[in-house]
Short mmCIF file of C-alpha atoms in Angstrom, two decimals:
data_model
loop_
_atom_site.label_atom_id
_atom_site.label_comp_id
_atom_site.label_asym_id
_atom_site.label_seq_id
_atom_site.Cartn_x
_atom_site.Cartn_y
_atom_site.Cartn_z
CA UNK D 5 40.55 96.72 6.43
CA UNK D 6 41.29 96.35 2.73
CA UNK D 7 38.21 95.42 0.67
CA UNK D 8 40.24 94.71 -2.50
CA UNK D 9 39.88 91.20 -3.96
CA UNK D 10 43.35 91.43 -5.62
CA UNK D 11 42.20 90.51 -9.13
CA UNK D 12 44.85 92.60 -10.91
CA UNK D 13 48.08 90.85 -9.82
CA UNK D 14 51.54 91.61 -11.16
CA UNK D 15 54.49 89.24 -10.78
CA UNK D 16 57.70 91.04 -9.86
CA UNK D 17 61.00 89.18 -10.10
CA UNK D 18 63.87 90.80 -8.23
CA UNK D 19 67.24 89.76 -9.62
CA UNK D 20 69.25 92.48 -7.98
CA UNK D 21 72.18 91.85 -5.70
CA UNK D 22 71.60 92.74 -2.06
CA UNK D 23 74.11 93.54 0.66
CA UNK D 24 73.60 93.19 4.42
CA UNK D 25 75.46 95.26 7.00
CA UNK D 26 77.23 92.95 9.44
CA UNK D 27 76.59 95.41 12.28
CA UNK D 28 72.94 96.54 12.05
CA UNK D 29 71.76 93.98 9.43
CA UNK D 30 70.30 96.61 7.11
CA UNK D 31 69.75 95.08 3.65
CA UNK D 32 70.12 97.30 0.60
CA UNK D 33 71.22 97.40 -3.03
CA UNK D 34 74.87 98.29 -3.78
CA UNK D 35 73.82 101.48 -5.58
CA UNK D 36 72.05 102.65 -2.40
CA UNK D 37 75.34 102.83 -0.48
CA UNK D 38 76.15 106.50 0.04
CA UNK D 39 79.93 106.68 0.00
CA UNK D 40 80.25 102.92 0.54
CA UNK D 41 79.27 102.93 4.22
CA UNK D 42 76.06 101.86 5.96
CA UNK D 43 73.69 104.83 6.20
CA UNK D 44 71.79 103.28 9.15
CA UNK D 45 74.91 102.83 11.30
CA UNK D 46 76.06 106.33 10.42
CA UNK D 47 72.71 107.90 11.35
CA UNK D 48 72.25 105.89 14.55
CA UNK D 49 75.83 105.86 15.91
CA UNK D 50 77.83 108.35 13.85
CA UNK D 51 80.22 105.62 12.66
CA UNK D 52 80.91 104.64 9.07
CA UNK D 53 80.69 100.85 8.77
CA UNK D 54 82.00 99.33 5.54
CA UNK D 55 81.56 95.65 6.48
CA UNK D 56 78.86 94.02 4.28
CA UNK D 57 77.99 90.50 3.19
CA UNK D 58 76.15 89.42 0.05
CA UNK D 59 72.64 88.12 0.53
CA UNK D 60 72.22 84.97 -1.58
CA UNK D 61 69.40 85.01 -4.14
CA UNK D 62 67.14 81.98 -4.22
CA UNK D 63 67.16 80.26 -7.62
CA UNK D 64 68.05 83.28 -9.70
CA UNK D 65 65.83 85.80 -7.97
CA UNK D 66 62.98 86.52 -5.63
CA UNK D 67 59.42 86.32 -6.89
CA UNK D 68 56.90 88.67 -5.30
CA UNK D 69 53.36 89.60 -6.23
CA UNK D 70 51.66 93.00 -6.06
CA UNK D 71 48.05 93.97 -6.54
CA UNK D 72 48.01 96.78 -9.08
CA UNK D 73 44.66 98.09 -7.82
CA UNK D 74 45.45 98.61 -4.12
CA UNK D 75 49.31 98.39 -4.33
CA UNK D 76 49.47 95.68 -1.63
CA UNK D 77 52.45 93.28 -1.68
CA UNK D 78 51.31 89.65 -1.61
CA UNK D 79 54.21 87.49 -0.45
CA UNK D 80 53.94 83.72 -0.57
CA UNK D 81 55.50 81.17 1.73
CA UNK D 82 57.68 78.47 0.16
#
């Protein structure tokens, strides 16, 4: 179990666009698309799926927290 008290917290705001594959639901950044097709569908089934939908960002971005000492992500519930 982690003994860290998380006293060194960093706020990370993600304002990047995300895309979700309509077939396997993998979520990734547009620049992560190798050749424009879903890498998960290609690896799992050998098919190149090009059908993606934009994932809406909540109020201009997602706010996450990370402890800089132990590198644990500390997500909050809205």
